[in-house]
């Protein structure tokens, strides 16, 4: 095993990861994701509560109690891109030497919300904001906004393009007026592009929705077995770059999944298990059998015994959410995005578990679902209630083995890398 860890490929991978980590933009991005652990964990806790409640009969999905308890999730996870943009705008502005990174955060947030949201009025006359793309599906556009806004502000400062104020004015007032022109120079072209896209598409798309639609368009034709491997692997790759690949696939595959469920429900009613048909779209679930997209639960389990304090801390809080298929603590806490050492097993684990699941269907161990289960449940529960078979229920846990085999070598490399950094930091602090 040591030969694998010290192989030229792994060494090059570590060097590449260190180079990415030294990039100011990517460093700010990863820092922002890790800083969002508080809203991620609080949202995960309430999501788990809302998943358990209906299972034990405390309340029903969608009733008043459920909606009250689910509200914190809406304001944490469903606005995740917003919180990341706020923090990333501050950190990137600070990294590139902007005088007021707080104002950088404000400017990036304004530009991002302008193009990610739509503002309207309902029949009662109340203002309504569509926040769909303030969640994880708008994250990549949020990253773009941070880069554009901060670079424009840096350009304006370098060329002394600002509204000048007397030296006797308070610094806060000076910073506020200094931000006027950079904000205008960033906001106007971005908003103009939003209007052009909306006008050209008859209001069907904006920047965020158009970007997602462009990515989804070529995936519509790839719903055969080989095609499912291609698009699910591609979705995992998109996640590595901060694009919600799962959401893109859901928009394409959800109608096909519902058609498959309906067809198998009718077939089961007529002829039982023998009448069920395997549809390739059933492989979509293998993307997230073990702890969410990327099958990351083995990484959390390994992390409990890691040498790195950061990995141990993240793994402890990510373990239970991972059992419920919530892996944002792992994705943002490690982090996995823009981290080549962990991006590779993230994609590979999807493909390996998909291959094992395909074999499970072909050998008859697994049967296709015929009961629609659309709520969050712990590993194995949804598979049991969807098929009423224990074989499907334990499959999730069996898949921890191949997923773990994929994750372990990369976990060890990353653990050693972070442990080395932590020891160097401690040594520097002791010398100081």
Coordinates of C-alpha atoms in Angstrom, one line a residue:
X1 CA 0.0 0.0 0.0
X2 CA 2.9 2.4 0.7
X3 CA 4.0 1.9 -2.9
X4 CA 0.6 3.3 -4.0
X5 CA 0.8 6.3 -1.7
X6 CA 4.4 7.1 -2.8
X7 CA 3.8 6.4 -6.5
X8 CA 4.7 9.1 -9.1
X9 CA 1.0 9.5 -9.9
X10 CA 0.1 10.2 -6.2
X11 CA 3.1 12.5 -5.7
X12 CA 2.1 14.5 -8.8
X13 CA -1.4 14.6 -7.6
X14 CA -0.3 16.1 -4.3
X15 CA 1.8 18.7 -6.0
X16 CA -1.1 19.6 -8.3
X17 CA -3.4 20.0 -5.3
X18 CA -0.8 22.2 -3.5
X19 CA -0.6 24.4 -6.5
X20 CA -4.3 24.8 -6.7
X21 CA -4.4 25.5 -2.9
X22 CA -1.9 28.4 -3.5
X23 CA -4.2 30.0 -6.0
X24 CA -5.9 33.0 -4.3
X25 CA -9.3 32.5 -6.0
X26 CA -9.5 28.7 -5.3
X27 CA -8.1 29.2 -1.8
X28 CA -10.9 31.7 -1.1
X29 CA -13.5 29.3 -2.7
X30 CA -12.4 26.4 -0.5
X31 CA -12.2 28.7 2.6
X32 CA -15.7 29.9 1.9
X33 CA -17.0 26.4 1.6
X34 CA -15.4 25.3 4.9
X35 CA -16.7 28.4 6.6
X36 CA -20.3 27.4 5.7
X37 CA -20.2 24.4 7.9
X38 CA -22.5 26.1 10.4
X39 CA -25.5 26.6 8.0
X40 CA -24.8 23.2 6.4
X41 CA -24.9 21.3 9.7
X42 CA -27.9 23.2 11.1
X43 CA -29.8 22.6 7.9
X44 CA -28.8 18.9 7.9
X45 CA -30.1 18.5 11.5
X46 CA -33.5 19.9 10.7
X47 CA -33.6 17.8 7.5
X48 CA -33.0 14.7 9.5
X49 CA -35.7 15.6 12.0
X50 CA -38.2 16.1 9.1
X51 CA -37.2 12.7 7.7
X52 CA -37.6 10.9 11.0
X53 CA -40.9 12.5 12.1
X54 CA -43.1 11.0 9.5
X55 CA -41.4 7.6 9.9
X56 CA -42.4 7.4 13.6
X57 CA -45.8 9.1 13.2
X58 CA -45.0 12.4 14.9
X59 CA -46.3 14.4 11.9
X60 CA -46.8 14.0 8.1
X61 CA -44.9 15.3 5.2
X62 CA -46.1 18.7 4.2
X63 CA -48.3 19.4 7.2
X64 CA -48.0 22.5 9.5
X65 CA -45.5 20.9 11.9
X66 CA -43.4 19.6 9.0
X67 CA -43.3 23.1 7.4
X68 CA -42.3 24.8 10.6
X69 CA -39.5 22.3 11.3
X70 CA -38.3 22.5 7.7
X71 CA -38.1 26.3 7.6
X72 CA -34.5 26.3 8.9
X73 CA -33.4 24.1 6.1
X74 CA -34.9 26.6 3.6
X75 CA -32.9 29.4 5.1
X76 CA -29.6 27.4 5.4
X77 CA -29.2 24.8 2.6
X78 CA -31.7 26.3 0.2
X79 CA -29.7 29.6 0.3
X80 CA -26.3 27.9 0.4
X81 CA -24.9 29.7 -2.7
X82 CA -25.8 33.0 -1.2
X83 CA -23.9 32.4 2.0
X84 CA -20.9 31.1 0.1
X85 CA -20.8 34.1 -2.1
X86 CA -20.9 36.5 0.8
X87 CA -18.0 34.8 2.6
X88 CA -16.0 34.1 -0.6
X89 CA -16.4 37.8 -1.7
X90 CA -14.9 38.8 1.6
X91 CA -12.0 36.3 1.5
X92 CA -11.1 36.8 -2.2
X93 CA -11.2 40.6 -1.8
X94 CA -8.9 40.3 1.2
X95 CA -6.6 37.9 -0.6
X96 CA -6.1 40.2 -3.6
X97 CA -5.5 43.2 -1.4
X98 CA -8.7 45.2 -1.7
X99 CA -9.0 47.9 1.0
X100 CA -12.5 47.0 2.2
X101 CA -13.2 43.3 1.7
X102 CA -16.5 43.8 3.5
X103 CA -17.7 46.0 0.7
X104 CA -16.4 43.4 -1.8
X105 CA -18.7 40.9 -0.1
X106 CA -21.6 43.3 -0.3
X107 CA -21.0 44.0 -4.0
X108 CA -20.7 40.4 -5.1
X109 CA -23.8 39.5 -3.2
X110 CA -25.8 42.3 -4.9
X111 CA -24.7 41.3 -8.4
X112 CA -25.3 37.6 -7.7
X113 CA -28.8 38.0 -6.2
X114 CA -29.7 40.4 -9.1
X115 CA -29.1 37.7 -11.7
X116 CA -30.0 34.6 -9.6
X117 CA -33.4 35.8 -8.3
X118 CA -36.6 37.1 -9.9
X119 CA -38.7 39.6 -8.0
X120 CA -42.5 39.6 -8.4
X121 CA -45.8 40.3 -6.7
X122 CA -48.4 37.7 -6.0
X123 CA -52.2 38.1 -6.1
X124 CA -52.3 39.4 -2.6
X125 CA -49.9 42.2 -3.4
X126 CA -47.0 40.8 -1.4
X127 CA -43.5 40.8 -2.9
X128 CA -42.2 37.3 -3.9
X129 CA -38.6 36.4 -4.7
X130 CA -37.7 33.2 -6.5
X131 CA -34.7 31.9 -4.7
X132 CA -34.2 28.7 -6.7
X133 CA -30.7 29.6 -7.8
X134 CA -29.6 30.8 -4.4
X135 CA -29.3 27.2 -3.5
X136 CA -26.5 24.9 -4.7
X137 CA -27.7 25.0 -8.3
X138 CA -26.5 28.6 -8.7
X139 CA -23.2 28.0 -7.0
X140 CA -21.0 28.1 -10.1
X141 CA -22.5 31.4 -11.3
X142 CA -21.9 32.7 -7.8
X143 CA -18.2 31.9 -8.1
X144 CA -18.1 33.7 -11.4
X145 CA -19.7 36.8 -9.8
X146 CA -17.1 36.8 -7.1
X147 CA -14.3 36.7 -9.5
X148 CA -15.7 39.3 -11.9
X149 CA -16.8 41.8 -9.2
X150 CA -13.5 41.6 -7.2
X151 CA -11.3 41.9 -10.3
X152 CA -13.3 44.9 -11.5
X153 CA -12.8 46.5 -8.1
X154 CA -9.1 45.7 -8.2
X155 CA -8.8 47.3 -11.6
X156 CA -10.6 50.5 -10.5
X157 CA -8.3 50.8 -7.4
X158 CA -5.2 50.2 -9.5
X159 CA -6.2 53.0 -12.0
X160 CA -7.7 55.3 -9.3
X161 CA -11.2 55.1 -10.8
X162 CA -13.4 56.1 -7.9
X163 CA -15.6 58.8 -6.4
X164 CA -13.1 60.8 -4.4
X165 CA -13.9 62.1 -0.9
X166 CA -12.1 64.6 1.3
X167 CA -9.5 63.0 3.6
X168 CA -11.4 64.2 6.7
X169 CA -14.3 61.9 5.9
X170 CA -14.7 58.7 8.1
X171 CA -13.1 55.6 6.5
X172 CA -16.5 53.9 6.3
X173 CA -17.9 56.7 4.2
X174 CA -14.8 56.7 2.0
X175 CA -15.1 53.0 1.4
X176 CA -18.8 53.3 0.6
X177 CA -18.2 56.0 -2.0
X178 CA -15.2 54.2 -3.4
X179 CA -17.4 51.1 -4.1
X180 CA -19.9 53.0 -6.2
X181 CA -18.1 52.9 -9.6
X182 CA -16.8 49.3 -9.3
X183 CA -20.3 48.1 -8.3
X184 CA -21.8 49.9 -11.3
X185 CA -19.2 48.6 -13.7
X186 CA -19.8 45.0 -12.5
X187 CA -23.6 45.2 -12.1
X188 CA -24.5 46.9 -15.4
X189 CA -23.0 44.4 -17.9
X190 CA -24.0 41.4 -15.8
X191 CA -27.6 42.7 -15.6
X192 CA -27.6 43.6 -19.3
X193 CA -26.6 40.0 -20.2
X194 CA -29.4 38.8 -18.0
X195 CA -31.9 41.0 -19.8
X196 CA -30.6 39.9 -23.2
X197 CA -30.9 36.2 -22.4
X198 CA -34.4 36.7 -20.9
X199 CA -35.5 38.7 -24.0
X200 CA -34.0 36.3 -26.5
X201 CA -35.7 33.3 -24.8
X202 CA -39.1 35.0 -24.1
X203 CA -38.4 35.0 -20.4
X204 CA -37.8 31.2 -20.3
X205 CA -34.2 31.5 -19.2
X206 CA -31.8 33.8 -17.4
X207 CA -28.0 33.5 -16.8
X208 CA -28.4 30.8 -14.1
X209 CA -31.3 28.8 -15.6
X210 CA -29.7 29.1 -19.1
X211 CA -26.4 27.8 -17.9
X212 CA -28.1 24.8 -16.3
X213 CA -30.2 24.2 -19.5
X214 CA -27.1 24.3 -21.7
X215 CA -25.5 21.6 -19.6
X216 CA -28.6 19.5 -19.4
X217 CA -29.4 19.6 -23.2
X218 CA -26.9 17.0 -24.4
X219 CA -27.7 14.7 -21.5
X220 CA -31.3 14.0 -22.7
X221 CA -30.1 11.5 -25.3
X222 CA -27.9 9.5 -22.9
X223 CA -30.4 7.4 -21.0
X224 CA -29.1 3.9 -22.1
X225 CA -27.0 1.9 -19.7
X226 CA -23.7 3.2 -21.2
X227 CA -25.2 6.6 -21.4
X228 CA -26.1 6.5 -17.7
X229 CA -22.5 5.8 -16.8
X230 CA -21.4 8.8 -18.9
X231 CA -23.9 11.3 -17.5
X232 CA -23.6 10.2 -13.9
X233 CA -19.8 10.4 -14.1
X234 CA -20.1 13.8 -15.8
X235 CA -22.4 14.9 -13.0
X236 CA -19.9 13.9 -10.4
X237 CA -17.2 15.8 -12.4
X238 CA -19.4 18.9 -12.4
X239 CA -19.7 18.8 -8.6
X240 CA -15.9 18.9 -8.5
X241 CA -16.1 22.3 -10.1
X242 CA -18.9 23.7 -8.0
X243 CA -21.7 22.9 -10.4
X244 CA -24.7 21.0 -9.0
X245 CA -24.5 18.0 -11.4
X246 CA -27.2 16.0 -9.5
X247 CA -29.7 18.8 -10.0
X248 CA -28.9 18.9 -13.7
X249 CA -29.5 15.2 -14.0
X250 CA -32.7 15.4 -12.0
X251 CA -34.2 17.8 -14.4
X252 CA -33.5 15.4 -17.2
X253 CA -34.1 12.0 -15.5
X254 CA -37.0 12.7 -13.1
X255 CA -39.8 12.3 -15.8
X256 CA -38.1 9.1 -16.9
X257 CA -37.8 7.8 -13.4
X258 CA -41.5 8.5 -12.7
X259 CA -42.5 6.8 -15.9
X260 CA -40.4 3.7 -14.9
X261 CA -41.9 3.7 -11.4
X262 CA -45.5 3.9 -12.8
X263 CA -44.8 1.2 -15.4
X264 CA -43.4 -1.1 -12.8
X265 CA -46.1 -0.4 -10.3
X266 CA -48.7 -1.5 -12.9
X267 CA -46.6 -4.5 -13.9
X268 CA -46.2 -5.5 -10.2
X269 CA -50.0 -5.3 -9.7
X270 CA -50.5 -7.6 -12.7
X271 CA -47.7 -10.1 -12.3
X272 CA -45.7 -9.5 -9.2
X273 CA -41.9 -9.3 -9.0
X274 CA -41.4 -11.4 -12.2
X275 CA -43.2 -8.8 -14.3
X276 CA -40.9 -5.9 -13.2
X277 CA -38.7 -4.4 -15.9
X278 CA -35.2 -2.9 -15.4
X279 CA -34.9 0.6 -16.9
X280 CA -31.4 2.1 -17.2
X281 CA -32.6 5.2 -15.4
X282 CA -32.7 3.1 -12.2
X283 CA -28.9 3.3 -12.0
X284 CA -29.2 7.0 -11.1
X285 CA -29.6 6.1 -7.5
X286 CA -26.2 4.4 -7.4
X287 CA -24.6 7.9 -7.5
X288 CA -25.5 8.3 -3.9
X289 CA -26.1 5.0 -2.2
X290 CA -23.5 5.4 0.5
X291 CA -23.7 8.8 2.1
X292 CA -24.8 11.0 -0.8
X293 CA -23.4 11.9 -4.2
X294 CA -20.0 10.4 -4.7
X295 CA -20.7 7.7 -2.1
X296 CA -18.7 9.6 0.5
X297 CA -19.7 7.7 3.7
X298 CA -16.6 5.5 3.6
X299 CA -14.5 8.7 3.6
X300 CA -16.3 9.8 6.7
X301 CA -15.7 6.4 8.4
X302 CA -12.0 6.4 7.5
X303 CA -11.7 10.0 8.6
X304 CA -12.6 9.1 12.2
X305 CA -9.1 7.5 12.5
X306 CA -7.3 10.1 10.5
X307 CA -4.0 11.7 11.6
X308 CA -5.2 15.1 10.5
X309 CA -7.3 17.0 13.1
X310 CA -9.3 18.7 10.3
X311 CA -10.3 15.4 8.7
X312 CA -11.2 13.9 12.1
X313 CA -13.3 16.9 13.0
X314 CA -15.2 17.0 9.7
X315 CA -15.8 13.2 9.7
X316 CA -17.3 13.3 13.2
X317 CA -20.0 15.8 12.3
X318 CA -20.5 14.3 8.8
X319 CA -21.1 10.7 9.8
X320 CA -24.7 10.8 10.9
X321 CA -25.9 13.2 8.1
X322 CA -24.0 10.9 5.7
X323 CA -26.1 8.0 6.8
X324 CA -29.1 10.0 5.7
X325 CA -27.6 10.7 2.3
X326 CA -26.6 14.3 3.3
X327 CA -23.0 14.7 2.4
X328 CA -22.6 18.5 2.2
X329 CA -20.5 18.4 5.4
X330 CA -18.0 16.2 3.6
X331 CA -18.2 18.0 0.2
X332 CA -17.7 21.5 1.8
X333 CA -15.8 20.5 5.0
X334 CA -12.9 18.4 3.5
X335 CA -13.4 20.1 0.9
X336 CA -13.9 17.9 -2.2
X337 CA -14.6 20.7 -4.7
X338 CA -11.4 21.9 -6.5
X339 CA -9.4 19.3 -4.6
X340 CA -7.9 16.9 -7.2
X341 CA -6.9 14.3 -4.6
X342 CA -10.5 13.8 -3.5
X343 CA -12.2 14.6 -6.8
X344 CA -10.8 11.5 -8.5
X345 CA -12.3 9.0 -6.0
X346 CA -15.5 11.1 -5.9
X347 CA -16.1 10.4 -9.6
X348 CA -14.7 6.8 -9.5
X349 CA -16.8 5.8 -6.6
X350 CA -19.9 6.8 -8.5
X351 CA -18.9 4.6 -11.5
X352 CA -17.8 1.6 -9.4
X353 CA -21.0 1.5 -7.4
X354 CA -23.0 1.9 -10.5
X355 CA -21.3 -1.0 -12.1
X356 CA -21.8 -3.2 -9.0
X357 CA -25.5 -2.1 -8.9
X358 CA -25.9 -3.0 -12.6
X359 CA -24.6 -6.5 -11.8
X360 CA -27.0 -6.7 -8.9
X361 CA -29.9 -6.0 -11.2
X362 CA -28.7 -8.4 -13.9
X363 CA -28.2 -11.2 -11.5
X364 CA -31.6 -10.8 -9.9
X365 CA -30.3 -9.8 -6.5
X366 CA -31.9 -6.4 -6.9
X367 CA -35.3 -5.6 -8.3
X368 CA -36.5 -2.3 -9.7
X369 CA -38.5 0.0 -7.4
X370 CA -42.3 0.1 -7.9
X371 CA -43.3 2.2 -4.9
X372 CA -42.3 5.9 -5.2
X373 CA -40.4 7.1 -2.2
X374 CA -39.6 10.8 -2.5
X375 CA -38.5 11.6 1.1
X376 CA -35.2 11.6 2.8
X377 CA -34.5 8.3 4.7
X378 CA -31.4 6.6 6.2
X379 CA -29.4 4.2 4.0
X380 CA -31.5 1.2 2.9
X381 CA -34.8 2.4 4.1
X382 CA -36.0 4.0 0.9
X383 CA -34.8 0.9 -1.1
X384 CA -36.8 -1.4 1.2
X385 CA -40.0 0.6 1.1
X386 CA -39.6 1.1 -2.7
X387 CA -39.3 -2.7 -3.3
X388 CA -40.4 -4.4 -0.1
X389 CA -37.3 -6.6 -0.3
X390 CA -34.5 -6.9 2.3
X391 CA -32.0 -7.6 -0.5
X392 CA -32.4 -4.1 -1.8
X393 CA -32.3 -2.7 1.7
X394 CA -28.9 -4.2 2.6
X395 CA -27.4 -3.4 -0.8
X396 CA -26.6 0.2 0.3
X397 CA -24.4 -1.3 3.1
X398 CA -22.7 -3.8 0.9
X399 CA -21.7 -1.0 -1.5
X400 CA -19.6 0.5 1.4
X401 CA -17.0 -2.1 0.5
X402 CA -16.3 -1.2 -3.2
X403 CA -16.8 2.5 -2.4
X404 CA -14.3 2.2 0.5
X405 CA -11.8 0.4 -1.7
X406 CA -11.9 3.4 -4.1
X407 CA -11.7 6.0 -1.4
X408 CA -9.0 4.6 0.9
X409 CA -5.8 5.2 -1.1
X410 CA -6.8 8.8 -1.8
X411 CA -7.9 9.4 1.8
X412 CA -4.5 8.2 3.0
X413 CA -2.7 10.6 0.6
X414 CA -4.9 13.6 1.6
X415 CA -4.6 12.7 5.3
X416 CA -0.8 12.6 5.1
X417 CA -0.8 15.9 3.2
X418 CA -3.0 17.7 5.7
X419 CA -1.2 16.2 8.7
X420 CA 2.1 17.5 7.4
X421 CA 0.6 21.0 7.0
X422 CA -0.8 20.9 10.5
X423 CA 2.5 19.8 12.0
X424 CA 4.3 22.6 10.1
X425 CA 1.8 25.1 11.4
X426 CA 2.2 24.0 15.0
X427 CA 6.0 24.0 14.7
X428 CA 5.9 27.6 13.3
X429 CA 3.5 28.7 16.2
X430 CA 5.8 27.1 18.8
X431 CA 8.8 28.9 17.4
X432 CA 6.9 32.2 17.4

